[in-house]
């Protein structure tokens, strides 16, 4: 298994597109790591996206809400604009 930790979405896309075997994205890791420990998946490549800054962003606008893949539930529960726009 190969492990990569890119810093941009472009780098992540190139890694994922170039992999011939099974590739998985690691954000929080809860589901992926459990599945790997159970032996239900054997990735050829794991791409850790936590170093990509946009995966940590929460954006609330008139167009909608965007929540990055690395944003935790705790962070969402403390984000004032998100709470105001989506209270529950």
Coordinates of N, CA and C in Angstrom, one line a residue:
X1 N 0.8 -1.2 0.0 CA 0.0 0.0 0.0 C 0.9 1.2 0.0
X2 N 0.5 2.2 -0.8 CA 1.2 3.5 -0.9 C 0.3 4.5 -0.2
X3 N 1.0 5.4 0.5 CA 0.3 6.5 1.2 C 0.9 7.8 0.7
X4 N 0.0 8.7 0.3 CA 0.4 10.0 -0.2 C -0.4 11.1 0.6
X5 N 0.2 12.2 0.8 CA -0.4 13.3 1.5 C -0.2 14.7 0.7
X6 N -1.0 14.9 -0.3 CA -0.8 16.1 -1.2 C -1.3 17.3 -0.4
X7 N -0.9 18.5 -1.0 CA -1.3 19.7 -0.4 C -2.2 20.5 -1.3
X8 N -2.5 20.0 -2.4 CA -3.5 20.7 -3.3 C -4.5 19.7 -3.9
X9 N -5.6 20.2 -4.3 CA -6.6 19.4 -4.9 C -6.1 18.8 -6.2
X10 N -5.3 19.6 -7.0 CA -4.8 19.1 -8.2 C -3.8 17.9 -8.0
X11 N -3.0 18.0 -7.0 CA -2.1 16.9 -6.7 C -2.9 15.7 -6.3
X12 N -3.9 15.8 -5.5 CA -4.7 14.7 -5.1 C -5.4 14.1 -6.4
X13 N -5.9 14.9 -7.2 CA -6.6 14.4 -8.5 C -5.6 13.6 -9.3
X14 N -4.4 14.1 -9.5 CA -3.4 13.4 -10.3 C -3.1 12.1 -9.7
X15 N -2.9 12.0 -8.4 CA -2.6 10.8 -7.7 C -3.7 9.7 -7.9
X16 N -4.9 10.2 -7.7 CA -6.1 9.3 -7.8 C -6.3 8.8 -9.2
X17 N -6.2 9.7 -10.2 CA -6.4 9.4 -11.6 C -5.3 8.4 -12.1
X18 N -4.1 8.5 -11.6 CA -3.0 7.7 -12.0 C -2.9 6.4 -11.4
X19 N -3.7 6.1 -10.4 CA -3.6 4.8 -9.7 C -4.3 3.7 -10.5
X20 N -3.7 2.6 -10.8 CA -4.3 1.5 -11.5 C -5.1 0.6 -10.5
X21 N -4.7 0.5 -9.3 CA -5.4 -0.3 -8.3 C -6.5 0.5 -7.6
X22 N -7.0 -0.1 -6.5 CA -8.0 0.6 -5.7 C -7.4 1.7 -4.9
X23 N -7.9 2.9 -5.0 CA -7.5 4.1 -4.3 C -8.6 4.7 -3.5
X24 N -8.2 5.1 -2.3 CA -9.1 5.6 -1.3 C -8.7 6.9 -0.8
X25 N -9.6 7.8 -0.4 CA -9.3 9.1 0.1 C -9.5 9.0 1.7
X26 N -8.5 9.5 2.4 CA -8.5 9.6 3.8 C -8.8 11.0 4.2
X27 N -9.9 11.2 4.9 CA -10.2 12.6 5.4 C -10.3 12.5 7.0
X28 N -11.3 12.0 7.5 CA -11.4 11.7 9.0 C -10.8 10.4 9.3
X29 N -11.0 9.4 8.5 CA -10.4 8.1 8.6 C -11.3 7.0 9.3
X30 N -12.4 7.5 9.9 CA -13.1 6.5 10.7 C -13.6 5.3 9.9
X31 N -14.2 5.5 8.8 CA -14.7 4.4 8.1 C -13.6 3.6 7.3
X32 N -12.7 4.4 6.7 CA -11.6 3.7 6.0 C -10.7 2.8 6.9
X33 N -10.3 3.4 8.0 CA -9.4 2.6 8.9 C -10.1 1.4 9.4
X34 N -11.4 1.5 9.8 CA -12.1 0.3 10.3 C -12.2 -0.8 9.2
X35 N -12.6 -0.3 8.0 CA -12.7 -1.3 6.9 C -11.3 -2.0 6.6
X36 N -10.2 -1.2 6.7 CA -8.9 -1.8 6.4 C -8.6 -2.8 7.5
X37 N -8.9 -2.5 8.8 CA -8.6 -3.4 9.9 C -9.4 -4.7 9.8
X38 N -10.6 -4.5 9.3 CA -11.5 -5.7 9.1 C -11.1 -6.6 7.9
X39 N -10.2 -6.0 7.1 CA -9.8 -6.7 5.9 C -10.8 -6.7 4.8
X40 N -11.8 -5.8 4.9 CA -12.8 -5.8 3.8 C -12.3 -5.0 2.6
X41 N -11.2 -4.2 2.8 CA -10.6 -3.5 1.6 C -9.1 -3.6 1.8
X42 N -8.4 -3.6 0.7 CA -6.9 -3.5 0.6 C -6.5 -2.5 -0.4
X43 N -6.4 -1.3 0.0 CA -6.1 -0.2 -1.0 C -4.7 -0.3 -1.5
X44 N -4.5 0.0 -2.8 CA -3.2 0.1 -3.4 C -2.7 1.5 -3.1
X45 N -3.6 2.5 -2.9 CA -3.2 3.8 -2.6 C -4.2 4.5 -1.6
X46 N -3.7 5.1 -0.6 CA -4.5 6.0 0.3 C -4.0 7.4 0.1
X47 N -4.9 8.3 -0.2 CA -4.6 9.7 -0.4 C -5.2 10.5 0.8
X48 N -4.3 10.9 1.7 CA -4.7 11.7 2.9 C -4.9 13.2 2.4
X49 N -6.1 13.7 2.5 CA -6.4 15.0 2.0 C -6.4 16.1 3.1
X50 N -6.0 15.7 4.3 CA -6.1 16.6 5.5 C -5.1 17.8 5.3
X51 N -4.1 17.7 4.5 CA -3.2 18.9 4.3 C -3.6 19.8 3.2
X52 N -4.8 19.5 2.6 CA -5.3 20.4 1.6 C -6.2 21.4 2.3
X53 N -5.9 22.7 2.2 CA -6.6 23.7 3.0 C -8.1 23.8 2.8
X54 N -8.5 23.6 1.5 CA -9.9 23.8 1.2 C -10.8 22.7 1.9
X55 N -10.2 21.6 2.3 CA -11.0 20.5 2.9 C -11.3 20.9 4.4
X56 N -10.8 22.0 4.9 CA -11.1 22.4 6.2 C -12.0 23.6 6.3
X57 N -12.5 24.0 5.1 CA -13.3 25.3 5.0 C -14.8 25.0 5.1
X58 N -15.5 25.9 5.8 CA -17.0 26.0 5.8 C -17.3 27.3 5.1
X59 N -18.1 27.2 4.1 CA -18.6 28.5 3.4 C -20.1 28.5 3.4
X60 N -20.7 29.6 3.9 CA -22.1 29.8 3.9 C -22.4 31.0 3.1
X61 N -23.2 30.9 2.0 CA -23.5 32.0 1.2 C -25.0 31.9 0.7
X62 N -25.4 32.9 0.0 CA -26.8 32.9 -0.6 C -27.0 31.7 -1.5
X63 N -25.9 31.2 -2.1 CA -25.9 30.0 -3.0 C -26.1 28.7 -2.3
X64 N -25.7 28.7 -1.0 CA -25.8 27.4 -0.3 C -24.7 27.3 0.8
X65 N -24.5 26.1 1.2 CA -23.5 25.7 2.2 C -22.5 24.7 1.6
X66 N -21.2 25.0 1.9 CA -20.2 24.1 1.4 C -19.3 23.7 2.7
X67 N -19.2 22.4 2.9 CA -18.5 21.9 4.1 C -17.4 21.0 3.6
X68 N -16.1 21.3 3.8 CA -15.0 20.5 3.4 C -15.0 19.2 4.0
X69 N -14.4 18.2 3.4 CA -14.3 16.8 3.8 C -13.6 16.6 5.1
X70 N -12.7 17.5 5.5 CA -11.9 17.3 6.7 C -12.5 18.1 7.9
X71 N -13.6 18.7 7.7 CA -14.3 19.5 8.8 C -14.9 18.5 9.8
X72 N -14.6 18.6 11.0 CA -15.1 17.7 12.0 C -16.5 18.2 12.5
X73 N -17.3 17.3 13.1 CA -18.6 17.6 13.6 C -18.5 18.7 14.6
X74 N -17.5 18.6 15.5 CA -17.3 19.6 16.5 C -17.1 21.0 15.9
X75 N -16.3 21.1 14.9 CA -16.1 22.4 14.2 C -17.4 22.9 13.6
X76 N -18.2 22.0 13.0 CA -19.5 22.5 12.4 C -20.4 23.0 13.5
X77 N -20.4 22.3 14.7 CA -21.3 22.7 15.8 C -20.9 24.1 16.4
X78 N -19.7 24.6 16.1 CA -19.2 25.8 16.7 C -19.2 27.0 15.6
X79 N -19.5 26.7 14.4 CA -19.4 27.7 13.3 C -20.7 28.5 13.3
X80 N -20.6 29.8 13.7 CA -21.7 30.7 13.9 C -22.6 30.8 12.6
X81 N -22.0 31.1 11.5 CA -22.8 31.2 10.3 C -23.5 29.9 9.9
X82 N -22.9 28.8 10.1 CA -23.5 27.5 9.8 C -24.7 27.3 10.7
X83 N -24.5 27.5 12.0 CA -25.6 27.3 13.0 C -26.8 28.2 12.6
X84 N -26.5 29.4 12.3 CA -27.6 30.3 11.9 C -28.4 29.9 10.7
X85 N -27.6 29.4 9.7 CA -28.2 29.0 8.4 C -28.9 27.6 8.5
X86 N -28.3 26.7 9.3 CA -28.7 25.3 9.4 C -28.7 24.9 10.9
X87 N -29.7 25.2 11.7 CA -29.7 25.0 13.1 C -29.7 23.6 13.6
X88 N -30.0 22.6 12.7 CA -30.1 21.3 13.3 C -29.9 20.2 12.4

